[in-house]
């Protein structure tokens, strides 16, 4: 295998100009040299996104803490990768919920008190009346919950992906009331 290169724009790793990476359920893996074993070249399998981050940053990482911002484990473009912390590990995993926010949006049994419909962008109460929890303040949608105001797009992203957007969320089409998940991008 020749020297591997990474294209930040396409997200592809190549060796000798050919794409490498074996498809797995949760992304691609690379077969990388790992020295020799009894005089024979040895290889190890490593998640592609881990190899990319370690190559680009020279920081050894845990592959479970590397976040694909759009949730697609096959999208390894550099702008889509971020090294998370111990609270952010994998899509759908409760550890993604920041501790303090976990308690704000869940009941004592750990069940979410808000419901988000990604296709329509609606944020509803999950118990009792299913009315919308979005109110308009200065022509911007916000969610009033547990005595605090939250930007509706942040809450939508949080409920849709399980990740609280520390730096906020960009609304792609500029229409603040369009909170469909496909119209939201986390600011990194």
PDB file of N, CA, C and O in Angstrom, residues 2 4 7 15 24 27-28 52-53 69-70 80 88 96 118 124 140 159 161 178 180 188:
ATOM      1  N   UNK A   2       0.589   2.170  -0.884  1.00  0.00           N
ATOM      2  CA  UNK A   2       1.364   3.389  -0.959  1.00  0.00           C
ATOM      3  C   UNK A   2       1.010   4.355   0.154  1.00  0.00           C
ATOM      4  O   UNK A   2       0.182   4.057   1.017  1.00  0.00           O
ATOM      5  N   UNK A   4      -0.793   7.080   2.147  1.00  0.00           N
ATOM      6  CA  UNK A   4      -2.192   7.496   2.123  1.00  0.00           C
ATOM      7  C   UNK A   4      -2.282   9.010   2.215  1.00  0.00           C
ATOM      8  O   UNK A   4      -1.520   9.648   2.937  1.00  0.00           O
ATOM      9  N   UNK A   7      -8.161  14.074   1.432  1.00  0.00           N
ATOM     10  CA  UNK A   7      -8.689  15.267   0.788  1.00  0.00           C
ATOM     11  C   UNK A   7      -9.755  15.860   1.712  1.00  0.00           C
ATOM     12  O   UNK A   7     -10.815  15.258   1.905  1.00  0.00           O
ATOM     13  N   UNK A  15      -4.836   5.982  -1.463  1.00  0.00           N
ATOM     14  CA  UNK A  15      -3.483   5.445  -1.507  1.00  0.00           C
ATOM     15  C   UNK A  15      -3.154   5.251  -2.976  1.00  0.00           C
ATOM     16  O   UNK A  15      -3.897   4.574  -3.696  1.00  0.00           O
ATOM     17  N   UNK A  24     -18.192  -0.322   6.465  1.00  0.00           N
ATOM     18  CA  UNK A  24     -18.762  -0.955   7.654  1.00  0.00           C
ATOM     19  C   UNK A  24     -20.070  -0.249   7.955  1.00  0.00           C
ATOM     20  O   UNK A  24     -20.351   0.812   7.424  1.00  0.00           O
ATOM     21  N   UNK A  27     -19.470   3.385   9.169  1.00  0.00           N
ATOM     22  CA  UNK A  27     -18.444   4.146   8.480  1.00  0.00           C
ATOM     23  C   UNK A  27     -17.447   3.235   7.789  1.00  0.00           C
ATOM     24  O   UNK A  27     -17.700   2.053   7.607  1.00  0.00           O
ATOM     25  N   UNK A  28     -16.310   3.811   7.403  1.00  0.00           N
ATOM     26  CA  UNK A  28     -15.278   3.029   6.732  1.00  0.00           C
ATOM     27  C   UNK A  28     -14.120   2.768   7.679  1.00  0.00           C
ATOM     28  O   UNK A  28     -13.879   3.535   8.607  1.00  0.00           O
ATOM     29  N   UNK A  52      -7.999  10.028  10.063  1.00  0.00           N
ATOM     30  CA  UNK A  52      -8.009  11.385   9.510  1.00  0.00           C
ATOM     31  C   UNK A  52      -7.688  12.412  10.592  1.00  0.00           C
ATOM     32  O   UNK A  52      -6.815  13.260  10.430  1.00  0.00           O
ATOM     33  N   UNK A  53      -8.396  12.342  11.716  1.00  0.00           N
ATOM     34  CA  UNK A  53      -8.191  13.323  12.784  1.00  0.00           C
ATOM     35  C   UNK A  53      -6.771  13.232  13.329  1.00  0.00           C
ATOM     36  O   UNK A  53      -6.115  14.249  13.542  1.00  0.00           O
ATOM     37  N   UNK A  69     -20.690  15.903  12.346  1.00  0.00           N
ATOM     38  CA  UNK A  69     -21.663  16.939  12.685  1.00  0.00           C
ATOM     39  C   UNK A  69     -23.012  16.742  12.014  1.00  0.00           C
ATOM     40  O   UNK A  69     -24.046  17.076  12.574  1.00  0.00           O
ATOM     41  N   UNK A  70     -23.020  16.200  10.786  1.00  0.00           N
ATOM     42  CA  UNK A  70     -24.302  15.979  10.118  1.00  0.00           C
ATOM     43  C   UNK A  70     -24.861  14.593  10.391  1.00  0.00           C
ATOM     44  O   UNK A  70     -25.883  14.216   9.837  1.00  0.00           O
ATOM     45  N   UNK A  80     -16.893  18.470   8.561  1.00  0.00           N
ATOM     46  CA  UNK A  80     -17.940  17.672   9.187  1.00  0.00           C
ATOM     47  C   UNK A  80     -17.435  16.901  10.407  1.00  0.00           C
ATOM     48  O   UNK A  80     -18.197  16.235  11.074  1.00  0.00           O
ATOM     49  N   UNK A  88     -20.110  13.552  24.559  1.00  0.00           N
ATOM     50  CA  UNK A  88     -20.549  13.422  23.185  1.00  0.00           C
ATOM     51  C   UNK A  88     -19.851  12.224  22.558  1.00  0.00           C
ATOM     52  O   UNK A  88     -18.667  12.280  22.308  1.00  0.00           O
ATOM     53  N   UNK A  96     -24.662  11.932  24.787  1.00  0.00           N
ATOM     54  CA  UNK A  96     -24.533  13.179  24.025  1.00  0.00           C
ATOM     55  C   UNK A  96     -25.218  14.325  24.725  1.00  0.00           C
ATOM     56  O   UNK A  96     -24.913  15.465  24.494  1.00  0.00           O
ATOM     57  N   UNK A 118     -38.812  16.154  12.983  1.00  0.00           N
ATOM     58  CA  UNK A 118     -37.749  16.657  12.105  1.00  0.00           C
ATOM     59  C   UNK A 118     -38.269  17.066  10.734  1.00  0.00           C
ATOM     60  O   UNK A 118     -37.763  18.006  10.122  1.00  0.00           O
ATOM     61  N   UNK A 124     -42.986  20.070  20.253  1.00  0.00           N
ATOM     62  CA  UNK A 124     -44.233  19.899  21.001  1.00  0.00           C
ATOM     63  C   UNK A 124     -43.938  19.396  22.407  1.00  0.00           C
ATOM     64  O   UNK A 124     -42.887  18.799  22.654  1.00  0.00           O
ATOM     65  N   UNK A 140     -38.540  36.117  16.041  1.00  0.00           N
ATOM     66  CA  UNK A 140     -37.680  34.936  16.090  1.00  0.00           C
ATOM     67  C   UNK A 140     -38.364  33.875  16.944  1.00  0.00           C
ATOM     68  O   UNK A 140     -38.897  34.179  18.016  1.00  0.00           O
ATOM     69  N   UNK A 159     -32.831  18.231  20.009  1.00  0.00           N
ATOM     70  CA  UNK A 159     -33.790  17.129  20.019  1.00  0.00           C
ATOM     71  C   UNK A 159     -33.628  16.227  18.797  1.00  0.00           C
ATOM     72  O   UNK A 159     -33.876  15.027  18.867  1.00  0.00           O
ATOM     73  N   UNK A 161     -30.705  15.679  17.016  1.00  0.00           N
ATOM     74  CA  UNK A 161     -29.414  14.993  16.905  1.00  0.00           C
ATOM     75  C   UNK A 161     -28.879  14.485  18.234  1.00  0.00           C
ATOM     76  O   UNK A 161     -27.996  13.638  18.250  1.00  0.00           O
ATOM     77  N   UNK A 178     -38.572  27.977   9.799  1.00  0.00           N
ATOM     78  CA  UNK A 178     -38.390  26.686   9.135  1.00  0.00           C
ATOM     79  C   UNK A 178     -37.362  25.887   9.929  1.00  0.00           C
ATOM     80  O   UNK A 178     -36.160  25.974   9.692  1.00  0.00           O
ATOM     81  N   UNK A 180     -37.054  22.591  10.174  1.00  0.00           N
ATOM     82  CA  UNK A 180     -36.838  21.213   9.739  1.00  0.00           C
ATOM     83  C   UNK A 180     -35.348  20.895   9.883  1.00  0.00           C
ATOM     84  O   UNK A 180     -34.502  21.735   9.603  1.00  0.00           O
ATOM     85  N   UNK A 188     -19.771  25.457  13.851  1.00  0.00           N
ATOM     86  CA  UNK A 188     -18.591  24.873  14.512  1.00  0.00           C
ATOM     87  C   UNK A 188     -17.446  25.868  14.522  1.00  0.00           C
ATOM     88  O   UNK A 188     -17.423  26.834  13.820  1.00  0.00           O
TER      89      UNK A 188
END
